[in-house]
């Protein structure tokens, strides 16, 4: 019977019944589960159980390439995302801007994803935006995307991460090094170059990719010498 109903049907029914019970015995408790992620990847089937609106849904796409944002029409899982959104009034999204096991280790700023994800959060009426964070001293705390993730996340769909990147570079690295740091990070995070970071981080980099990164390293060192 469980196989016939499917994983989504079983778990949606479970969480809805649990939310009904909590409403009576612990009304101040917020119930949430992750969707778009195992085991709740597929949205509810037509005619099957749907969320009863009393529990919160967190949409998480593990391993997403940040060449696309949640707001993009060509985001590969857009139908899945919108289906879950339609069933869940209490809806928020998760962005893996820092996950060292499958993201580029170079800390590329996800300029396009930051802009589009913010746009989606605001325009879809999402109630939150979860970002992975790490303890002090961890490598990914240095990534621009991590630091910027929460800014304007709920009320400013017209954010311009590139302008934020320039402010970051000039503020932290000074008038001499700042312009070079901005150029370096802007090129690293541009959608036309981001795929190189993904390939290299997976040991699939081409000769041209490695030559490009060699040139970028020279730019980085010039900036470092002026900081």
Coordinates of C-alpha atoms in Angstrom, one line a residue:
X1 CA 0.0 0.0 0.0
X2 CA 2.9 2.4 0.8
X3 CA 4.6 1.6 -2.5
X4 CA 1.4 2.3 -4.3
X5 CA 0.9 5.7 -2.6
X6 CA 4.6 6.6 -3.2
X7 CA 7.1 8.3 -0.9
X8 CA 5.6 11.8 -1.3
X9 CA 2.1 10.6 -0.6
X10 CA 3.1 8.7 2.6
X11 CA 5.2 11.6 4.0
X12 CA 2.8 14.4 3.1
X13 CA 0.1 12.5 4.9
X14 CA 2.4 11.9 7.9
X15 CA 3.4 15.5 8.2
X16 CA -0.2 16.8 7.8
X17 CA -1.5 14.4 10.5
X18 CA 1.4 15.4 12.8
X19 CA 0.7 19.1 12.2
X20 CA -3.0 18.5 13.1
X21 CA -1.9 16.9 16.4
X22 CA 0.6 19.5 17.2
X23 CA -1.9 22.2 16.6
X24 CA -3.9 20.9 19.6
X25 CA -1.1 19.8 22.0
X26 CA 1.7 22.2 21.1
X27 CA 0.4 25.1 19.1
X28 CA 3.6 27.1 19.4
X29 CA 5.7 24.5 17.7
X30 CA 6.6 25.1 14.1
X31 CA 6.8 21.9 12.0
X32 CA 8.9 21.9 8.9
X33 CA 10.4 19.5 6.5
X34 CA 12.7 19.6 3.4
X35 CA 11.3 19.1 -0.1
X36 CA 12.9 18.9 -3.5
X37 CA 15.5 16.8 -1.7
X38 CA 15.5 13.1 -0.7
X39 CA 13.2 11.6 0.2
X40 CA 10.6 14.3 -0.7
X41 CA 11.8 15.2 -4.2
X42 CA 8.6 14.7 -6.3
X43 CA 5.6 16.9 -5.6
X44 CA 2.2 15.4 -4.7
X45 CA 0.5 13.3 -7.4
X46 CA -2.9 14.5 -8.8
X47 CA -5.5 13.0 -6.5
X48 CA -3.0 12.1 -3.8
X49 CA -2.5 13.8 -0.4
X50 CA -1.4 17.4 -0.4
X51 CA 0.1 19.5 2.4
X52 CA -2.7 20.8 4.7
X53 CA -1.0 24.2 5.0
X54 CA -0.2 23.8 8.7
X55 CA 3.4 22.8 8.2
X56 CA 6.3 24.7 6.7
X57 CA 8.1 23.5 3.5
X58 CA 11.8 24.2 2.9
X59 CA 12.7 23.7 -0.8
X60 CA 16.3 22.6 -1.2
X61 CA 18.1 21.7 -4.5
X62 CA 21.3 20.0 -3.4
X63 CA 24.0 20.2 -6.0
X64 CA 22.4 23.0 -8.1
X65 CA 24.7 24.7 -10.6
X66 CA 24.5 28.4 -9.8
X67 CA 24.6 29.3 -13.5
X68 CA 20.8 29.4 -13.0
X69 CA 18.8 31.0 -10.2
X70 CA 15.4 30.0 -8.8
X71 CA 13.8 32.9 -10.7
X72 CA 15.1 31.8 -14.1
X73 CA 12.7 30.3 -16.6
X74 CA 15.3 27.8 -17.6
X75 CA 16.1 26.7 -14.0
X76 CA 16.1 22.9 -14.6
X77 CA 13.7 22.0 -11.7
X78 CA 11.4 25.0 -12.1
X79 CA 8.2 22.8 -12.5
X80 CA 9.1 21.0 -9.3
X81 CA 9.8 24.2 -7.4
X82 CA 6.6 25.9 -8.5
X83 CA 4.5 22.8 -7.8
X84 CA 5.8 22.6 -4.2
X85 CA 5.2 26.4 -3.9
X86 CA 1.6 26.0 -5.0
X87 CA 0.8 23.5 -2.3
X88 CA 2.5 25.3 0.6
X89 CA 1.5 28.7 2.0
X90 CA 4.4 28.4 4.5
X91 CA 7.2 28.1 2.0
X92 CA 10.9 29.0 2.1
X93 CA 14.0 28.1 0.0
X94 CA 17.5 26.9 0.7
X95 CA 20.5 28.1 -1.2
X96 CA 23.7 26.1 -1.0
X97 CA 26.2 28.9 -1.7
X98 CA 28.8 27.2 0.3
X99 CA 29.1 23.4 0.3
X100 CA 32.7 22.4 -0.2
X101 CA 31.9 18.9 -1.5
X102 CA 30.3 20.1 -4.7
X103 CA 30.8 23.8 -5.1
X104 CA 33.9 25.5 -6.8
X105 CA 36.6 25.8 -4.1
X106 CA 37.7 29.1 -5.5
X107 CA 34.9 30.9 -3.8
X108 CA 33.4 32.3 -6.9
X109 CA 30.7 35.0 -6.2
X110 CA 27.4 33.7 -7.6
X111 CA 26.3 37.0 -8.9
X112 CA 23.5 35.8 -11.1
X113 CA 22.2 33.3 -8.5
X114 CA 22.2 35.9 -5.7
X115 CA 20.2 38.3 -7.8
X116 CA 17.7 35.8 -9.1
X117 CA 17.3 33.9 -5.8
X118 CA 16.4 37.1 -4.0
X119 CA 14.0 38.0 -6.8
X120 CA 12.3 34.6 -6.4
X121 CA 12.1 34.9 -2.6
X122 CA 10.4 38.3 -2.8
X123 CA 8.1 37.8 -5.7
X124 CA 6.9 34.3 -4.6
X125 CA 6.1 35.5 -1.1
X126 CA 8.4 33.0 0.5
X127 CA 8.7 33.4 4.2
X128 CA 12.4 32.7 4.5
X129 CA 15.7 32.0 2.8
X130 CA 18.0 29.4 4.4
X131 CA 21.8 29.7 3.8
X132 CA 24.4 27.1 4.9
X133 CA 26.8 28.7 7.4
X134 CA 29.9 27.4 9.0
X135 CA 31.9 27.9 12.3
X136 CA 34.5 30.6 12.5
X137 CA 37.7 29.8 10.6
X138 CA 36.0 27.5 8.0
X139 CA 37.1 28.2 4.4
X140 CA 33.7 29.0 3.1
X141 CA 33.2 31.9 5.5
X142 CA 35.4 33.9 3.2
X143 CA 33.2 33.5 0.2
X144 CA 31.4 36.7 -1.0
X145 CA 28.2 34.8 -1.7
X146 CA 28.0 33.6 1.9
X147 CA 28.4 37.1 3.3
X148 CA 25.9 38.7 1.0
X149 CA 23.2 36.0 1.1
X150 CA 21.1 37.6 3.7
X151 CA 21.2 41.2 2.5
X152 CA 17.9 42.4 1.1
X153 CA 16.7 38.8 1.0
X154 CA 13.0 39.5 1.8
X155 CA 12.2 43.0 0.5
X156 CA 14.5 44.1 -2.3
X157 CA 14.1 42.2 -5.6
X158 CA 16.1 44.8 -7.5
X159 CA 19.4 44.0 -5.7
X160 CA 22.6 44.4 -7.7
X161 CA 25.2 42.0 -6.4
X162 CA 27.8 43.4 -8.8
X163 CA 27.6 46.8 -7.1
X164 CA 27.8 45.0 -3.7
X165 CA 30.9 43.2 -4.9
X166 CA 32.6 46.5 -5.8
X167 CA 31.7 47.9 -2.4
X168 CA 33.1 44.8 -0.7
X169 CA 36.4 45.0 -2.7
X170 CA 37.0 48.7 -2.2
X171 CA 36.0 48.6 1.5
X172 CA 38.2 45.6 2.5
X173 CA 41.1 45.9 0.2
X174 CA 41.6 49.6 -0.2
X175 CA 41.8 52.1 -3.1
X176 CA 44.8 50.6 -4.7
X177 CA 44.0 46.8 -4.5
X178 CA 40.2 47.2 -4.5
X179 CA 39.8 47.7 -8.3
X180 CA 41.9 44.6 -9.1
X181 CA 40.1 42.5 -6.5
X182 CA 36.8 43.6 -7.9
X183 CA 37.9 42.7 -11.5
X184 CA 39.2 39.3 -10.3
X185 CA 36.0 38.4 -8.4
X186 CA 33.7 39.8 -11.1
X187 CA 35.4 37.7 -13.8
X188 CA 35.4 34.6 -11.6
X189 CA 31.7 35.0 -10.8
X190 CA 30.5 35.9 -14.3
X191 CA 28.1 33.3 -15.7
X192 CA 30.3 33.0 -18.8
X193 CA 33.2 31.9 -16.6
X194 CA 31.5 30.1 -13.7
X195 CA 31.4 26.8 -15.5
X196 CA 35.2 26.7 -15.6
X197 CA 35.2 26.8 -11.8
X198 CA 32.8 23.9 -11.6
X199 CA 34.8 21.8 -14.1
X200 CA 38.1 22.5 -12.3
X201 CA 36.6 21.7 -8.8
X202 CA 35.6 18.3 -10.2
X203 CA 39.0 17.7 -11.8
X204 CA 37.4 18.0 -15.2
X205 CA 39.2 21.2 -16.2
X206 CA 40.4 21.6 -19.8
X207 CA 43.8 22.9 -20.8
X208 CA 42.1 26.2 -21.7
X209 CA 40.4 26.3 -18.3
X210 CA 43.8 25.9 -16.5
X211 CA 45.4 28.6 -18.7
X212 CA 42.6 31.0 -17.8
X213 CA 43.0 30.3 -14.1
X214 CA 46.7 30.8 -14.5
X215 CA 46.1 34.3 -15.9
X216 CA 43.6 34.9 -13.1
X217 CA 46.2 34.0 -10.5
X218 CA 48.5 36.6 -11.9
X219 CA 45.7 39.2 -11.5
X220 CA 45.1 38.0 -8.0
X221 CA 48.8 38.3 -7.1
X222 CA 48.9 41.9 -8.4
X223 CA 46.0 42.7 -6.2
X224 CA 47.6 41.1 -3.2
X225 CA 50.8 43.0 -3.7
X226 CA 48.8 46.3 -3.4
X227 CA 46.6 45.4 -0.5

